[in-house]
Each structure stands twice: as C-alpha cells, then as structure tokens.
Amino acid sequence: MKKDKPDEMTLAKDKVKLEKPKKERTTKGPLKKDPPKQGRTSKNALNTEKPKKVKASKNAFGTERPKKDRTSKETPDKGRVNEGRPAKDAANSDDARKIRVRETLSYIDQPKKKRLKRENFLDNPRGGRWKKAGILTTVFVLAILISSLVLNQGTSDITVGLSDPDLPRVAFEVRNQRVNALEGYVDEMDITAMRDTITPISDNGLLNMYLETGGQEIAGIRYEVYSLNGEEVYLQNAVKELSEDQVTLELGNALPEGVQEGVLRVALRVGSDEEKEIFYYTRIERQDELSVKECMDFAKDFHETTFTRDKNDEIAWYLEPDETADNTTLQTVNIHSNLFHVCWGDLAPEVSTEVEWSIKESNTVYTSLLAKYQVTAVGDREETETYNVREFFRVRCSGGEMYLLDYNRTMNEVFNGDLKIVDKDGIVLGLSESEVAYEANAKGTVVSFVQDRDLWTYNRKKNELSLVFSFANMEGYDVRSRNDEHQIRIISVDNSGNTTFAVYGYMNRGEHEGQVGVDVYYFDIAKNAVQEKAFIPSTKAFAIAEDELGKMVYFNQEQQLLYVLAGGVLYQVDLEKNDQEILAENLEEGQYVVSDDGHLMAFQPEGELNTAQEVCVLNLANGESYTVNASREEEGTEDTGWHFAGFGRKDDKDETPAEAVRPLGFVYNDFVCGYLRTEDQGTTVAGDAISPMYELEIRDTSNKVKKNYKQDGIFISDVLIEKGFMTVNRLSKNEGVYTGIAQDYVTNNEERKESKVTAEAFSTVLKEKQMRLTFADEIEEFSPKILRPKKVMETQPITISFDDKVKTDKFYVYGVGKLAAVYDKAAYAIQKAEQISGVVISSEQSYIWEKGNRDLVYYTEAAAFQKAEGQSSTEACMQYLEEYAAQYMPGAKRIDLTGCTLNQVLYIISKGMPVIMMTDPGHAVLLTGYDYDTVTYMDPDNGQELTVSMEQMDVVAAGGGNTFIGFVK
C-alpha cells in the first residue's frame, strides 16, 4: 500500500522543525510532532507563506606592475601604471626603463575639485618588431602549414598567449569526504567578501587539508582564523610538518565560546621566494549537531540515481512537481520539475570529469551543497557535445529521515566551433540561458556573443568564427582553467566588427592569475588579435567584485578613454595621451547610477544626495552628456512605451518648484530621476530622517521627458528597477512622520533595438528548448573557418589600483550555491531570498534572514510596558526595543524591514529580538512571540499583551504598510 506523504512538521531530536508550506518527502512516511511549548522549543525549517512575485578616497596610479606571482544557521596596493614607451638615446635603455617603471604618480594628496588638471602618465613601451627576413619567412611558412587548424592573421607587435594555470589548489576532508576545493589568490583579500564555502571542523579541532601543488614546491604553510567581520584574529598558527599532498591544520579552540562561525585563511609559501604567498579562504564552523555526512551521502546518491534509468523512480518521492516548473527545457531543472526532466530527459549524458562538491551553508536544520562537473552526450547532429553542470541541493536530516528541501540543476553547452553549429538560420548555441549576451554590428555581418564564459565572434561575410577569449584550457585538461568564478561583458561592437569587452572576476591563468578584477580587452577583427588595454584589481571575491566593478568600468575604443567608478570617484583615463581626469569624487551610495550594459552613467557632480541641484548624465559610448536641473523648465511629455500599473498618473506640474534632484536608475536607455523639496523633509516611524521625493521623471537620451509620476499627498522613498520593471515604494505623511503604503509598478514595453541578429528559442525532440542567434537573411555557408586569435602587446597595459574598501550598507542574497543579488534595502533582499530559498547577509557578514531556519514556536523575554505621558506609541516601542537590545543583544543594529511580510519578520523574533510593527500611520505595537498559528504583541497604549491569529495580524500589518523595525547582530 502506498503510504501517505509526511506533513510539514518533523521531529529532529527534541526540536520540532518546519520548512515550508508544502509536503516533504521521506522514505518512511510522516513523523510525529511534539506539542508546542512556551519559549525556545523548536527549530523551523519552513517559512509558511509562498514567496510573492514580486566612499571616497582618491585613486592612485603608479608605475609598478603587479606581482604575478556564522553566528547563525541555513549560506591596496599603491597605484600602478603602464611601463613607459622607449625614449631616444640612453633614456631608451633597459636600465633606464626599469627605473622609470618604479616611479609612482600619486593623486591621493591632490586638492579635491570637480575636475583635476590632466597629468601625463609615463609613456608606454612598444614591443620590438621582428626585422629579420628569415624569422618572418619561417613564421609565414608555419602559418600556411597550420592554417587548416588555426588562422592567426599576424601583426607586427609582440604576440603572447595565456600561460597555463600555475597556482596550487587546496581542499579539505570533512567526515572522510573531500570537499571545498579552493583556488589561490596572490593578493590578501577582504575577509568580509570571502564566504563562498563553509568547512565544519571536527571536535578535536583537527582539519585535514589536501594539496594540489600542480608542480609547485611548497616551502611553508601558515594559517589564521578571523571573525566574520575580519576585525578579530582568533588564531595564528603554522604547519610544522610538510608533506607532498596532505597536511593537518591544528585549529583547536579557534572559535571562541558562543561563536559558531569564523573565516580560515591559509597561506602557502611557494618556491624560494620568502615573500611569495598564495592565499585561500573558507568559513569554518563547529560540527556540533550537524548532519553534513548524512546530507552529503544523500546528495551523492540522488545525483548518481539521475543517471541510472532503472533507479529513477527512487528519487520521485523527493520531488514536488507543479506548474511553476518549465518542463520544456533541460537547461534548468528544479525540485518542481517532473521526474523525466530531472533524469536528463532523452539526452543520456555521461559524467566526463570528477564531480567536485562544495558545502555552501550548514546548520542544525539543513545543509546546502553544490556539485560542479562536466557531462558529454550525443546531440541532434550525432556529435558528442560537452556541458558544464552546476547541481545544487538543500537537504535536511531529521530523526534519521532525509528531506530534499530544494534542488536546482543547470547545464550549459560548451560552444565548440569544430562541430556543426551553423545552419541556414544562424548560429546554434544549444542548451543555453535564455538571456544570451551578444552584440552585432549595424549591418548584421559580424556578431560577438558569450556562451558560458567563452567569447566568440562570427564574421558572416568572411565565414570565420573566432574564439576571442576563453580561460578554458584548449590544449589539455586542467580543472583550474575551468573555474567559473568570472564572467565576460561585451562593451561594444563597432561597424567593422571590432569588439571591446571586459573579463571580470577571478583570473584563472595568464599574467593576472590568482587576482580578482576587471580586465579590459579590444579584439581587432582585421588583425585577428586581442589587445589588453587595462586591468583594475580588487580585493573582493568574484561575486561582490562583479556587483561593484562589473558595470563600473567602460572603455571607449574610438576615443581611447577608460572610465572607472570606484571608491566614490569617477575617473576618466586617456590611454592614448596617458593622462587622467577625475570627473567626480566623494560620491556616496545613491548619488550615482549605471545602466545595465554600463554605457550610461548619471551622477550628482556637486552637493549631497538630498540637496544636489543637478544630475549629469553621460553616454560613455559617444562622449555626449546632458544635465537635469532641479529647477527645470516646463517640458511636454510623450507616451512612448511607459505604463503605470495602478496609482501613478501624469499630472500638471506642482506649483512648488523642486529644490533637489536625485538619480534613480536606467530602464534600457531611459533615465529615471526624482525631485525633492525641503518642506517635505520628515522622519520615518523609526525616527530616521527622510527626504522623500514627490515626483518621478523618465527622460530619453535626448533629455526629453517621456513620463512623469506623482500623486497629491503621496511621496516616494525609493524605486527598484529590474529588467525594465520599476517598483515604486510609496509613503503617506502624518504630522511629519512618513509611513509606507501600497507599492506601485511601472513597466516599459520597449523592446531590444532592432537588429539583423536576434536571440531566439527553438526546440528539438532530443534536446528540447535551445537557443540560436538568428540572422535576418539565410546563411549559405555552414562550415566557418575556426580562428583562435592571439593576445598581442602593442603597449604595456595599464594597471589601475584604488581603494575598494569604502564601507557601504549592502545586503547580499546567497542562494542555489552562489551570490544571487545585492540590494541596499533589507526588504528587497529578503523578498529575493524568499524566492530562491536563500539567505541574506549584511556587509559585516551578519545573518539578516534565512529561509527555513527559524524556531517554530518562540517567545522573547519582553515584559509588558506602557507609554509615558506625552509619548507616542512609536516612541515608546522604540525606546523599549533599544533598551532590550542593549541588555540581550549588545552591539545589535537597527534595521528597517518595511516591505517584508509578517511571516518573514518572525525570523528576527526567533533570534531573540522583538519587532516593532505599525498598525496604522499613527500607532505601533511590539511583536514579542509566536507559535504555529498565532502572534503575541504588546500595545503600549494600554500596556496589554494580546494574541491574535496570523491571518488577523497579516491584515493589520498591511494596513500599516507592512512597516516593521527590528534589531540584528
């Protein structure tokens, strides 16, 4: 008889766990549940509501080249420039050039101005030319001999290639399993930015570490343990006995009492150079009450079963198929996909590499694991194709039963020019993400595209296909070259097909191996050569560097201008004239915005966020700009694609002129800004000062107003722009205090600019939905020549270092094994984490929120209190909460949770802190506890403690604009 599936509550030792409002899968049926108890009684693994859809230090440029060389549960160098060009006579000698290379031009002590005088950099050296005819003849003959494989149309400059990976890797042993293979960094990284993996340490404090030396000689190993915020050093030690492939780290009591997580940094001294160290980072935690081995065994068995046809039914019990899954594709499958797709459909792939496992999050409730590997399969054209796979598991072990809480697998086809990838319609990308990164020239004869971190350019006119850039080792297998901690962004493609692009993240190999940063390149299609223009290093991990630098670097090839926005300073560097200009400085968060593709930037050149009189909008692609002034003249509007979903409307201009203007973002090429008045200044219910906007405006590239948004008596705190969709967070005002009200939504139905090349989906029986770059006209030649351009060094590329340690309050969302999003508002981050079953981390690495890791029943120690005479309920709640935090959670910081749901803020309460909730704009209560179905709160108006149902409190919370205030540490 088929047994019933278990209900959502399960018993884990002496604690009741709850995960989410859906049936969980177990092999032994439902588990019993204990009755709820008052106090900290049980851990919850369920959030009971489905997710709703929803600075400035100066940069230094110098002359030296860089050396190559949880307290919770759920997951500077000096500036450098290029070497100088050869001068005449003695100045052109190698010794003279080496001396010049060590000179440093520092801008740190320059006076702060809107624009600084340009100062010349050192000139760049040009590589020598091959002048002997014999050499040229030899190269020509060799080129002819191998032209059937590689066509490298030569240049007169020095030709170099990316060197093979050189740095060692390390991995760790956890419960007899090899996990967390780490790449090495040649620079000391920001501790708070390194949280990719977590490694449980054994009860005896010993941690075995595997060494993958790659031929390198390890001369010494030292290690330290830091606090999550990097401010405290818990342990410093060194390995006393070195071995060839494995050592033991003696961590002992590295984590102080009461501290669950820390950051382990290992430093390998390589070779005879005493100063050359390679650094490795992982979080560590105590193994108490963890079920890492059980969860790992389950995940491995699940993984292997998907490849075994006669065992597929064994994992069907753990899946939760529903209509939210896309069962037309194999590229992405999840826990809601059907069994057929989870088990690879009809593709029948085989694992072709070692499966590398990483622990992303681990606590007493669940363990998050990520497996990365490659598979091969025979495709539609009877050719063997290769795919990169990422397989994510969130698993719980409770009472000996295993529960699959979340599952997600992506597979992306490795584009191989040697296969049949061109047909009459265009370029077949195969299994790929639906959002293809590509750019074509105006005529549609050349298109550059990124397929799973490889950049290709197709020249239709010449029937040539060039692999412009790839870290993947084409000459032989090396797992280090396949590290996926980087991305490629196409900056521009000109009419001739030349492509400017940026590689950002961890550099797998080459001159910058082991560094994180942005490398700017230019591909000359006529010369079939790639030239490095500039490198901007960072001390942040790839995911954070991607957010901070991925869109903040732009290169204009025609004008040879490099724009970098870092540390609150906007730089313009002329690579041709070798001089620098600071366009703006001391920019704080909110004073600047950048378009998704990076070619548009807006900033306040003078003043502060809420007082600036103008905003400058720059088009970095053509150098044009326009200014939006606060005291704008009357301008007509034109309806061109914008639609207001609910409350917004286009009214006459307000009689009171604006006194400040603020940049808010870009929707495609349209600029969004907001207008403010001094008279509207007030406070939030939390007592924080606020300067809301009374009107939004949307302008096109010619500075013409396309739409304006405002309502009488309604104000705007901020907006969230994502993929052409804008969420407007609105406020109402009551005696100078602002309270959140229902959001409004603005959409833009503008489509991608018309192009002769488009990304389209198509399907086949075997591989199902795939992607293709489709050309307007049919293609006649299906076998393009494959080119592999070489990197050339016309001049030494410039390296720009800056202070990237400017502190900003950010909220990082981690889920499905990676950093998924970054926000400057906690509610946005929590809503995103709800969608992807993730966690929210602050800039200081504090856990703000976790999916499925809260107590099922919890009551704080809060006692009844009543407001004093002349005191408002909000003031009384805030005073009590601050005193409570000082007593029970010293060092906790106040956080605005406005926009969250009641169910989401229960996580904060489960960590021991009451939460303030507005019932209406003039009244606040203090939420102090909850159980399965009810919420308990204190009303300071009468000092009573009351309990109501969750449903009742949801309605009340909505009436107060879902305004919540809490404290976290």
mmCIF file of N, CA and C in Angstrom, residues 66-145:
data_model
loop_
_atom_site.group_PDB
_atom_site.id
_atom_site.type_symbol
_atom_site.label_atom_id
_atom_site.label_comp_id
_atom_site.label_asym_id
_atom_site.label_seq_id
_atom_site.Cartn_x
_atom_site.Cartn_y
_atom_site.Cartn_z
ATOM 1 N N PRO A 66 51.834 44.660 -11.123
ATOM 2 C CA PRO A 66 51.526 43.762 -10.019
ATOM 3 C C PRO A 66 52.359 42.487 -10.115
ATOM 4 N N LYS A 67 52.755 41.959 -8.948
ATOM 5 C CA LYS A 67 53.493 40.705 -8.980
ATOM 6 C C LYS A 67 52.590 39.577 -9.412
ATOM 7 N N LYS A 68 53.160 38.780 -10.278
ATOM 8 C CA LYS A 68 52.374 37.601 -10.676
ATOM 9 C C LYS A 68 52.637 36.520 -9.627
ATOM 10 N N ASP A 69 52.682 36.630 -9.470
ATOM 11 C CA ASP A 69 53.052 35.538 -8.585
ATOM 12 C C ASP A 69 51.740 34.746 -8.309
ATOM 13 N N ARG A 70 29.544 31.943 11.533
ATOM 14 C CA ARG A 70 28.231 32.397 11.438
ATOM 15 C C ARG A 70 27.573 32.372 12.831
ATOM 16 N N THR A 71 27.562 33.342 12.920
ATOM 17 C CA THR A 71 26.833 33.268 14.189
ATOM 18 C C THR A 71 25.432 32.833 13.964
ATOM 19 N N SER A 72 25.045 32.245 12.918
ATOM 20 C CA SER A 72 23.684 31.819 12.611
ATOM 21 C C SER A 72 23.720 30.525 11.858
ATOM 22 N N LYS A 73 22.589 30.179 11.265
ATOM 23 C CA LYS A 73 22.454 28.891 10.609
ATOM 24 C C LYS A 73 21.835 28.991 9.219
ATOM 25 N N GLU A 74 21.565 28.199 8.135
ATOM 26 C CA GLU A 74 20.917 27.845 6.814
ATOM 27 C C GLU A 74 21.843 27.141 5.914
ATOM 28 N N THR A 75 23.419 29.998 3.702
ATOM 29 C CA THR A 75 24.773 30.144 3.261
ATOM 30 C C THR A 75 25.034 31.567 3.015
ATOM 31 N N PRO A 76 45.791 46.645 -0.991
ATOM 32 C CA PRO A 76 45.819 48.054 -1.515
ATOM 33 C C PRO A 76 47.189 48.463 -1.953
ATOM 34 N N ASP A 77 46.928 47.945 -2.883
ATOM 35 C CA ASP A 77 48.263 48.296 -3.324
ATOM 36 C C ASP A 77 48.337 49.756 -3.688
ATOM 37 N N LYS A 78 49.587 50.250 -3.815
ATOM 38 C CA LYS A 78 49.744 51.576 -4.371
ATOM 39 C C LYS A 78 49.390 51.528 -5.828
ATOM 40 N N GLY A 79 49.082 52.712 -6.357
ATOM 41 C CA GLY A 79 48.666 52.737 -7.741
ATOM 42 C C GLY A 79 49.747 52.292 -8.688
ATOM 43 N N ARG A 80 49.312 51.774 -9.830
ATOM 44 C CA ARG A 80 50.246 51.281 -10.827
ATOM 45 C C ARG A 80 49.851 51.804 -12.184
ATOM 46 N N VAL A 81 50.810 52.023 -13.017
ATOM 47 C CA VAL A 81 50.512 52.339 -14.412
ATOM 48 C C VAL A 81 51.408 51.515 -15.299
ATOM 49 N N ASN A 82 51.218 51.747 -16.575
ATOM 50 C CA ASN A 82 51.974 51.001 -17.567
ATOM 51 C C ASN A 82 53.434 51.418 -17.577
ATOM 52 N N GLU A 83 54.244 50.514 -18.077
ATOM 53 C CA GLU A 83 55.640 50.855 -18.281
ATOM 54 C C GLU A 83 55.749 51.866 -19.421
ATOM 55 N N GLY A 84 56.822 52.633 -19.431
ATOM 56 C CA GLY A 84 56.937 53.710 -20.409
ATOM 57 C C GLY A 84 57.337 53.258 -21.789
ATOM 58 N N ARG A 85 57.006 54.094 -22.790
ATOM 59 C CA ARG A 85 57.458 53.824 -24.153
ATOM 60 C C ARG A 85 58.958 54.036 -24.232
ATOM 61 N N PRO A 86 59.630 53.391 -25.137
ATOM 62 C CA PRO A 86 61.074 53.627 -25.314
ATOM 63 C C PRO A 86 61.322 55.067 -25.749
ATOM 64 N N ALA A 87 62.222 55.727 -25.081
ATOM 65 C CA ALA A 87 62.614 57.076 -25.482
ATOM 66 C C ALA A 87 63.888 56.975 -26.307
ATOM 67 N N LYS A 88 64.429 58.113 -26.665
ATOM 68 C CA LYS A 88 65.614 58.102 -27.506
ATOM 69 C C LYS A 88 66.871 57.985 -26.651
ATOM 70 N N ASP A 89 67.921 57.589 -27.297
ATOM 71 C CA ASP A 89 69.242 57.529 -26.710
ATOM 72 C C ASP A 89 69.251 56.700 -25.438
ATOM 73 N N ALA A 90 69.967 57.243 -24.390
ATOM 74 C CA ALA A 90 70.157 56.484 -23.156
ATOM 75 C C ALA A 90 68.849 56.253 -22.435
ATOM 76 N N ALA A 91 67.916 57.160 -22.626
ATOM 77 C CA ALA A 91 66.638 57.018 -21.936
ATOM 78 C C ALA A 91 65.892 55.790 -22.383
ATOM 79 N N ASN A 92 66.337 55.236 -23.524
ATOM 80 C CA ASN A 92 65.642 54.058 -24.069
ATOM 81 C C ASN A 92 66.281 52.757 -23.615
ATOM 82 N N SER A 93 67.304 52.844 -22.798
ATOM 83 C CA SER A 93 67.958 51.621 -22.344
ATOM 84 C C SER A 93 67.068 50.848 -21.397
ATOM 85 N N ASP A 94 67.385 49.554 -21.263
ATOM 86 C CA ASP A 94 66.577 48.699 -20.379
ATOM 87 C C ASP A 94 66.664 49.179 -18.939
ATOM 88 N N ASP A 95 67.887 49.585 -18.516
ATOM 89 C CA ASP A 95 68.036 50.034 -17.128
ATOM 90 C C ASP A 95 67.228 51.286 -16.862
ATOM 91 N N ALA A 96 67.305 52.224 -17.818
ATOM 92 C CA ALA A 96 66.551 53.468 -17.629
ATOM 93 C C ALA A 96 65.064 53.197 -17.591
ATOM 94 N N ARG A 97 64.627 52.262 -18.442
ATOM 95 C CA ARG A 97 63.206 51.958 -18.495
ATOM 96 C C ARG A 97 62.761 51.302 -17.189
ATOM 97 N N LYS A 98 63.591 50.434 -16.625
ATOM 98 C CA LYS A 98 63.238 49.790 -15.369
ATOM 99 C C LYS A 98 63.125 50.803 -14.241
ATOM 100 N N ILE A 99 64.003 51.816 -14.241
ATOM 101 C CA ILE A 99 63.922 52.851 -13.208
ATOM 102 C C ILE A 99 62.621 53.620 -13.342
ATOM 103 N N ARG A 100 62.279 53.969 -14.607
ATOM 104 C CA ARG A 100 61.047 54.729 -14.821
ATOM 105 C C ARG A 100 59.825 53.941 -14.386
ATOM 106 N N VAL A 101 59.873 52.626 -14.566
ATOM 107 C CA VAL A 101 58.721 51.791 -14.232
ATOM 108 C C VAL A 101 58.422 51.847 -12.745
ATOM 109 N N ARG A 102 59.447 52.110 -11.923
ATOM 110 C CA ARG A 102 59.222 52.123 -10.482
ATOM 111 C C ARG A 102 58.708 53.466 -9.972
ATOM 112 N N GLU A 103 58.676 54.471 -10.814
ATOM 113 C CA GLU A 103 58.169 55.776 -10.398
ATOM 114 C C GLU A 103 56.667 55.721 -10.184
ATOM 115 N N THR A 104 56.168 56.459 -9.215
ATOM 116 C CA THR A 104 54.736 56.424 -8.889
ATOM 117 C C THR A 104 54.136 57.811 -8.978
ATOM 118 N N LEU A 105 52.994 57.882 -9.654
ATOM 119 C CA LEU A 105 52.243 59.128 -9.703
ATOM 120 C C LEU A 105 51.071 58.973 -8.765
ATOM 121 N N SER A 106 51.081 59.653 -7.642
ATOM 122 C CA SER A 106 50.006 59.518 -6.651
ATOM 123 C C SER A 106 49.118 60.747 -6.678
ATOM 124 N N TYR A 107 47.816 60.475 -6.668
ATOM 125 C CA TYR A 107 46.844 61.564 -6.669
ATOM 126 C C TYR A 107 46.145 61.696 -5.318
ATOM 127 N N ILE A 108 46.645 60.979 -4.342
ATOM 128 C CA ILE A 108 45.957 60.960 -3.054
ATOM 129 C C ILE A 108 45.956 62.341 -2.400
ATOM 130 N N ASP A 109 47.051 63.102 -2.528
ATOM 131 C CA ASP A 109 47.158 64.386 -1.850
ATOM 132 C C ASP A 109 46.740 65.567 -2.708
ATOM 133 N N GLN A 110 46.179 65.331 -3.879
ATOM 134 C CA GLN A 110 45.759 66.437 -4.714
ATOM 135 C C GLN A 110 44.529 67.116 -4.129
ATOM 136 N N PRO A 111 44.361 68.425 -4.354
ATOM 137 C CA PRO A 111 43.162 69.100 -3.847
ATOM 138 C C PRO A 111 41.920 68.542 -4.493
ATOM 139 N N LYS A 112 40.807 68.518 -3.720
ATOM 140 C CA LYS A 112 39.543 67.992 -4.224
ATOM 141 C C LYS A 112 38.867 69.042 -5.094
ATOM 142 N N LYS A 113 38.685 68.732 -6.332
ATOM 143 C CA LYS A 113 37.998 69.613 -7.269
ATOM 144 C C LYS A 113 37.093 68.784 -8.132
ATOM 145 N N LYS A 114 36.156 69.483 -8.800
ATOM 146 C CA LYS A 114 35.262 68.760 -9.697
ATOM 147 C C LYS A 114 36.051 68.121 -10.814
ATOM 148 N N ARG A 115 36.994 68.827 -11.350
ATOM 149 C CA ARG A 115 37.863 68.287 -12.381
ATOM 150 C C ARG A 115 39.290 68.658 -12.021
ATOM 151 N N LEU A 116 40.206 67.731 -12.149
ATOM 152 C CA LEU A 116 41.611 67.995 -11.875
ATOM 153 C C LEU A 116 42.363 68.138 -13.176
ATOM 154 N N LYS A 117 43.456 68.896 -13.108
ATOM 155 C CA LYS A 117 44.265 69.036 -14.311
ATOM 156 C C LYS A 117 44.808 67.693 -14.741
ATOM 157 N N ARG A 118 44.872 67.538 -16.014
ATOM 158 C CA ARG A 118 45.431 66.304 -16.538
ATOM 159 C C ARG A 118 46.933 66.280 -16.320
ATOM 160 N N GLU A 119 47.456 65.122 -15.938
ATOM 161 C CA GLU A 119 48.886 64.957 -15.770
ATOM 162 C C GLU A 119 49.326 63.767 -16.592
ATOM 163 N N ASN A 120 50.425 63.930 -17.228
ATOM 164 C CA ASN A 120 50.878 62.872 -18.128
ATOM 165 C C ASN A 120 51.337 61.648 -17.356
ATOM 166 N N PHE A 121 50.947 60.495 -17.854
ATOM 167 C CA PHE A 121 51.476 59.231 -17.348
ATOM 168 C C PHE A 121 52.815 58.974 -18.025
ATOM 169 N N LEU A 122 53.470 57.953 -17.547
ATOM 170 C CA LEU A 122 54.672 57.512 -18.250
ATOM 171 C C LEU A 122 54.280 56.943 -19.588
ATOM 172 N N ASP A 123 55.103 57.146 -20.574
ATOM 173 C CA ASP A 123 54.794 56.604 -21.899
ATOM 174 C C ASP A 123 54.907 55.099 -21.892
ATOM 175 N N ASN A 124 54.233 54.491 -22.879
ATOM 176 C CA ASN A 124 54.204 53.027 -22.961
ATOM 177 C C ASN A 124 55.280 52.507 -23.907
ATOM 178 N N PRO A 125 55.903 51.409 -23.534
ATOM 179 C CA PRO A 125 56.900 50.819 -24.445
ATOM 180 C C PRO A 125 56.214 50.021 -25.535
ATOM 181 N N ARG A 126 56.706 50.070 -26.691
ATOM 182 C CA ARG A 126 56.214 49.217 -27.771
ATOM 183 C C ARG A 126 57.126 48.010 -27.901
ATOM 184 N N GLY A 127 56.490 46.917 -28.172
ATOM 185 C CA GLY A 127 57.275 45.703 -28.364
ATOM 186 C C GLY A 127 58.117 45.814 -29.626
ATOM 187 N N GLY A 128 59.243 45.182 -29.592
ATOM 188 C CA GLY A 128 60.104 45.220 -30.759
ATOM 189 C C GLY A 128 59.536 44.475 -31.933
ATOM 190 N N ARG A 129 59.908 44.850 -33.149
ATOM 191 C CA ARG A 129 59.435 44.168 -34.355
ATOM 192 C C ARG A 129 60.445 43.104 -34.755
ATOM 193 N N TRP A 130 59.913 42.070 -35.313
ATOM 194 C CA TRP A 130 60.806 41.079 -35.916
ATOM 195 C C TRP A 130 61.293 41.633 -37.248
ATOM 196 N N LYS A 131 62.593 41.850 -37.339
ATOM 197 C CA LYS A 131 63.116 42.511 -38.529
ATOM 198 C C LYS A 131 63.850 41.563 -39.476
ATOM 199 N N LYS A 132 64.217 40.434 -38.990
ATOM 200 C CA LYS A 132 64.996 39.553 -39.861
ATOM 201 C C LYS A 132 64.079 38.791 -40.799
ATOM 202 N N ALA A 133 64.410 38.832 -42.037
ATOM 203 C CA ALA A 133 63.563 38.189 -43.055
ATOM 204 C C ALA A 133 63.434 36.698 -42.813
ATOM 205 N N GLY A 134 64.490 36.085 -42.279
ATOM 206 C CA GLY A 134 64.446 34.645 -42.029
ATOM 207 C C GLY A 134 63.352 34.280 -41.053
ATOM 208 N N ILE A 135 63.231 35.106 -40.006
ATOM 209 C CA ILE A 135 62.208 34.833 -38.994
ATOM 210 C C ILE A 135 60.830 35.002 -39.592
ATOM 211 N N LEU A 136 60.671 36.102 -40.372
ATOM 212 C CA LEU A 136 59.372 36.359 -40.984
ATOM 213 C C LEU A 136 58.995 35.240 -41.937
ATOM 214 N N THR A 137 59.971 34.769 -42.698
ATOM 215 C CA THR A 137 59.695 33.686 -43.644
ATOM 216 C C THR A 137 59.274 32.423 -42.919
ATOM 217 N N THR A 138 59.979 32.127 -41.835
ATOM 218 C CA THR A 138 59.645 30.931 -41.056
ATOM 219 C C THR A 138 58.236 31.004 -40.504
ATOM 220 N N VAL A 139 57.910 32.175 -39.932
ATOM 221 C CA VAL A 139 56.565 32.341 -39.379
ATOM 222 C C VAL A 139 55.523 32.191 -40.464
ATOM 223 N N PHE A 140 55.819 32.739 -41.662
ATOM 224 C CA PHE A 140 54.859 32.661 -42.773
ATOM 225 C C PHE A 140 54.642 31.217 -43.197
ATOM 226 N N VAL A 141 55.719 30.476 -43.305
ATOM 227 C CA VAL A 141 55.602 29.081 -43.720
ATOM 228 C C VAL A 141 54.828 28.274 -42.689
ATOM 229 N N LEU A 142 55.143 28.495 -41.412
ATOM 230 C CA LEU A 142 54.426 27.776 -40.355
ATOM 231 C C LEU A 142 52.951 28.109 -40.381
ATOM 232 N N ALA A 143 52.629 29.370 -40.639
ATOM 233 C CA ALA A 143 51.225 29.776 -40.682
ATOM 234 C C ALA A 143 50.478 29.053 -41.781
ATOM 235 N N ILE A 144 51.139 28.888 -42.926
ATOM 236 C CA ILE A 144 50.499 28.179 -44.038
ATOM 237 C C ILE A 144 50.262 26.719 -43.662
ATOM 238 N N LEU A 145 51.254 26.115 -42.983
ATOM 239 C CA LEU A 145 51.144 24.701 -42.660
ATOM 240 C C LEU A 145 49.998 24.411 -41.696
#
